[in-house]
Coordinates of C-alpha atoms in Angstrom, one line a residue:
Chain A
X1 CA -99.3 -36.0 10.8
X2 CA -101.8 -33.5 12.3
X3 CA -103.6 -31.7 9.5
X4 CA -104.8 -28.1 10.4
X5 CA -107.6 -26.7 8.4
X6 CA -108.3 -23.0 8.6
X7 CA -111.5 -21.2 7.7
X8 CA -112.4 -19.1 6.0
X9 CA -109.8 -18.9 3.4
X10 CA -110.4 -15.2 2.9
X11 CA -112.2 -12.9 5.3
X12 CA -113.3 -9.5 4.1
X13 CA -114.1 -7.0 6.8
X14 CA -113.8 -3.2 7.5
X15 CA -111.7 -1.5 10.2
X16 CA -113.6 -1.4 13.5
X17 CA -115.3 -4.8 12.9
X18 CA -114.5 -8.0 14.7
X19 CA -112.7 -10.9 13.0
X20 CA -113.1 -14.6 13.9
X21 CA -110.7 -17.1 12.4
X22 CA -111.0 -20.8 12.9
X23 CA -108.4 -23.6 12.9
X24 CA -109.5 -27.2 13.1
X25 CA -107.1 -30.1 13.7
X26 CA -107.4 -33.6 12.3
X27 CA -106.6 -35.0 15.8
X28 CA -106.3 -33.6 19.2
X29 CA -103.5 -31.0 19.8
X30 CA -102.1 -32.1 23.1
X31 CA -101.2 -29.6 25.9
X32 CA -102.6 -26.9 23.6
X33 CA -99.4 -26.7 21.7
X34 CA -101.2 -24.4 19.2
X35 CA -99.9 -21.1 18.0
X36 CA -101.1 -18.3 15.7
X37 CA -98.8 -16.2 13.5
X38 CA -99.4 -13.1 11.5
X39 CA -97.6 -12.4 8.2
X40 CA -97.7 -9.2 6.2
X41 CA -96.5 -9.0 2.5
X42 CA -92.8 -9.2 2.2
X43 CA -92.3 -9.7 5.9
X44 CA -91.4 -12.7 8.1
X45 CA -94.2 -14.1 10.2
X46 CA -94.7 -12.9 13.7
X47 CA -95.9 -15.0 16.7
X48 CA -99.2 -13.7 18.0
X49 CA -100.5 -16.4 20.3
X50 CA -99.0 -19.4 22.1
X51 CA -100.6 -22.1 24.1
X52 CA -103.8 -21.4 22.1
X53 CA -104.7 -18.4 24.3
X54 CA -101.5 -16.7 25.5
X55 CA -100.6 -13.5 23.8
X56 CA -96.9 -13.1 22.8
X57 CA -94.9 -10.2 24.0
X58 CA -96.1 -6.9 22.6
X59 CA -99.3 -8.2 21.0
X60 CA -102.2 -5.9 21.7
X61 CA -105.1 -7.2 23.8
X62 CA -107.6 -6.8 20.9
X63 CA -106.1 -10.2 19.8
X64 CA -107.4 -13.2 21.8
X65 CA -107.2 -17.0 21.3
X66 CA -109.4 -19.8 22.5
X67 CA -110.1 -23.5 22.1
X68 CA -108.7 -26.9 22.9
X69 CA -108.5 -30.3 21.5
X70 CA -109.3 -30.0 17.8
X71 CA -111.0 -26.6 17.6
X72 CA -109.3 -23.3 18.0
X73 CA -110.2 -19.7 17.3
X74 CA -108.4 -16.4 16.9
X75 CA -110.5 -13.3 17.5
X76 CA -109.5 -9.8 16.7
X77 CA -111.7 -7.2 18.2
X78 CA -112.1 -3.8 16.6
X79 CA -109.9 -4.3 13.6
X80 CA -107.1 -1.8 13.0
X81 CA -105.7 -1.1 9.5
X82 CA -102.5 -2.8 10.4
X83 CA -104.3 -6.1 11.2
X84 CA -105.0 -6.9 7.6
X85 CA -102.6 -9.7 6.8
X86 CA -102.5 -13.5 6.5
X87 CA -102.9 -15.6 9.7
X88 CA -101.6 -19.1 10.2
X89 CA -102.2 -21.6 13.0
X90 CA -99.5 -24.0 13.8
X91 CA -99.2 -27.1 16.0
X92 CA -96.1 -28.6 17.7
X93 CA -97.7 -31.3 19.7
X94 CA -96.3 -33.9 17.4
X95 CA -92.8 -34.3 16.1
X96 CA -94.0 -33.4 12.6
X97 CA -94.9 -29.7 13.1
X98 CA -97.6 -28.5 10.8
X99 CA -99.3 -25.2 9.7
X100 CA -102.7 -24.5 8.5
X101 CA -103.1 -23.1 5.0
X102 CA -103.7 -19.6 6.2
X103 CA -106.6 -17.2 6.4
X104 CA -106.2 -13.9 4.4
X105 CA -107.9 -11.0 6.2
X106 CA -108.6 -8.3 3.7
X107 CA -110.1 -4.9 3.8
X108 CA -113.7 -4.8 2.6
Chain B
X1 CA -84.0 -8.6 21.7
X2 CA -83.7 -11.8 19.7
X3 CA -82.1 -11.5 16.3
X4 CA -81.9 -14.3 13.7
X5 CA -80.1 -13.7 10.4
X6 CA -80.2 -16.2 7.6
X7 CA -77.6 -16.4 4.8
X8 CA -76.5 -18.7 2.1
X9 CA -79.5 -18.6 -0.3
X10 CA -79.1 -18.2 -4.1
X11 CA -79.8 -19.6 -7.5
X12 CA -78.8 -23.2 -8.1
X13 CA -79.5 -25.9 -10.6
X14 CA -81.6 -29.0 -10.0
X15 CA -79.4 -31.6 -8.3
X16 CA -77.1 -29.0 -6.7
X17 CA -76.3 -28.5 -3.1
X18 CA -76.5 -25.4 -0.8
X19 CA -75.9 -24.7 2.8
X20 CA -77.9 -22.2 4.7
X21 CA -76.8 -20.5 7.9
X22 CA -78.8 -18.7 10.7
X23 CA -76.8 -16.6 13.1
X24 CA -78.6 -16.0 16.4
X25 CA -78.1 -13.4 19.1
X26 CA -80.2 -12.0 21.9
X27 CA -81.4 -15.2 23.5
X28 CA -79.9 -18.4 24.8
X29 CA -79.4 -20.5 21.7
X30 CA -78.1 -23.7 23.4
X31 CA -81.3 -24.3 25.4
X32 CA -83.7 -23.9 22.6
X33 CA -85.0 -26.1 19.8
X34 CA -84.5 -24.4 16.4
X35 CA -86.3 -24.9 13.1
X36 CA -86.2 -24.1 9.4
X37 CA -89.5 -23.1 7.8
X38 CA -89.9 -22.4 4.2
X39 CA -92.4 -20.6 2.0
X40 CA -92.7 -21.2 -1.7
X41 CA -93.6 -18.1 -3.8
X42 CA -97.2 -17.2 -3.2
X43 CA -97.8 -20.2 -0.9
X44 CA -98.2 -20.9 2.8
X45 CA -95.7 -21.8 5.5
X46 CA -94.1 -25.3 5.6
X47 CA -92.0 -26.5 8.5
X48 CA -88.9 -28.2 7.1
X49 CA -86.8 -29.5 10.0
X50 CA -85.9 -28.9 13.7
X51 CA -82.9 -29.5 15.9
X52 CA -83.0 -30.2 19.6
X53 CA -81.0 -27.7 21.8
X54 CA -78.1 -30.2 22.4
X55 CA -78.0 -31.5 18.8
X56 CA -79.1 -34.9 20.0
X57 CA -82.3 -35.1 18.0
X58 CA -83.8 -33.8 14.7
X59 CA -86.9 -34.1 12.7
X60 CA -87.8 -33.5 9.1
X61 CA -90.8 -33.1 6.9
X62 CA -91.1 -36.2 4.7
X63 CA -90.4 -34.3 1.4
X64 CA -86.8 -33.5 2.5
X65 CA -85.8 -36.6 4.4
X66 CA -82.6 -38.1 3.1
X67 CA -81.8 -34.9 1.2
X68 CA -81.6 -32.1 3.9
X69 CA -79.6 -32.2 7.1
X70 CA -80.1 -29.7 9.9
X71 CA -77.2 -29.1 12.3
X72 CA -76.1 -26.5 14.8
X73 CA -73.0 -25.1 16.4
X74 CA -73.9 -24.0 19.9
X75 CA -70.4 -22.4 20.4
X76 CA -71.1 -20.1 17.4
X77 CA -74.9 -19.7 18.1
X78 CA -75.5 -20.8 14.5
X79 CA -78.0 -23.1 12.9
X80 CA -77.4 -24.7 9.5
X81 CA -79.4 -26.5 6.8
X82 CA -77.4 -28.6 4.3
X83 CA -79.6 -29.1 1.2
X84 CA -78.5 -31.7 -1.3
X85 CA -80.2 -33.0 -4.5
X86 CA -82.2 -29.8 -4.8
X87 CA -85.4 -29.8 -6.8
X88 CA -87.5 -27.1 -8.4
X89 CA -90.1 -27.6 -5.7
X90 CA -87.5 -26.6 -3.0
X91 CA -87.6 -23.1 -4.4
X92 CA -88.7 -20.9 -1.4
X93 CA -87.8 -18.4 1.1
X94 CA -86.2 -20.2 4.0
X95 CA -86.7 -18.9 7.5
X96 CA -85.1 -20.0 10.7
X97 CA -87.2 -19.8 13.8
X98 CA -86.7 -20.3 17.5
X99 CA -88.3 -22.9 19.7
X100 CA -91.1 -25.2 18.4
X101 CA -93.6 -22.4 18.9
X102 CA -91.5 -20.2 16.5
X103 CA -91.3 -17.3 19.0
X104 CA -88.8 -15.5 16.8
X105 CA -88.2 -15.5 13.1
X106 CA -85.4 -14.4 10.8
X107 CA -86.1 -12.4 7.7
X108 CA -85.4 -15.3 5.4
X109 CA -83.1 -16.2 2.6
X110 CA -84.3 -17.0 -0.9
X111 CA -83.4 -20.3 -2.5
X112 CA -84.2 -20.7 -6.2
X113 CA -83.7 -24.0 -7.9
X114 CA -83.9 -23.6 -11.7
X115 CA -82.1 -24.7 -14.8

């Protein structure tokens, strides 16, 4: 099983700042089968990024993803109030799909 | 636009069974892998099981192997999760999601296992 470790657990920032979220895998994620999802309280998650760096339909370009192998990053430029949520990375390069434990992005 | 609608959740006792359904519209169901993902109260996301588009393969998280069975009816565009021998730790909101990248999610259905 590929274990995904996200850091930090909680990130406190102000609107207008830049957020950098990290996701580290215990072994290489092949073909960049790495996604990022956003979840707001009481809502279902929403796909933000696929293939580590490809924005899903309708996702604003202030969201960007990067990385390969075992280290991946989600960056949110110029935070908007609606961006404060929990973010999960997820891999599907192995038959046992796994999620990271999540990073909570909160308003400072 | 893709729509996934789960149903079948509820309050059951430990050891009971429950079957969840996920009705899908707005995308081609029979060419996509489909998954169940759950979220215990106040916790993170956990993938539970997935089903290959032609129902020829399925995978499960270790904690549900032998107790849960995923299936699908491509003629009805519906995904199922049969849950047997339910335990308190299975209490969660259960989401269905499309493809292994979870491009689309349903709103979830709550399963509570308690005596």
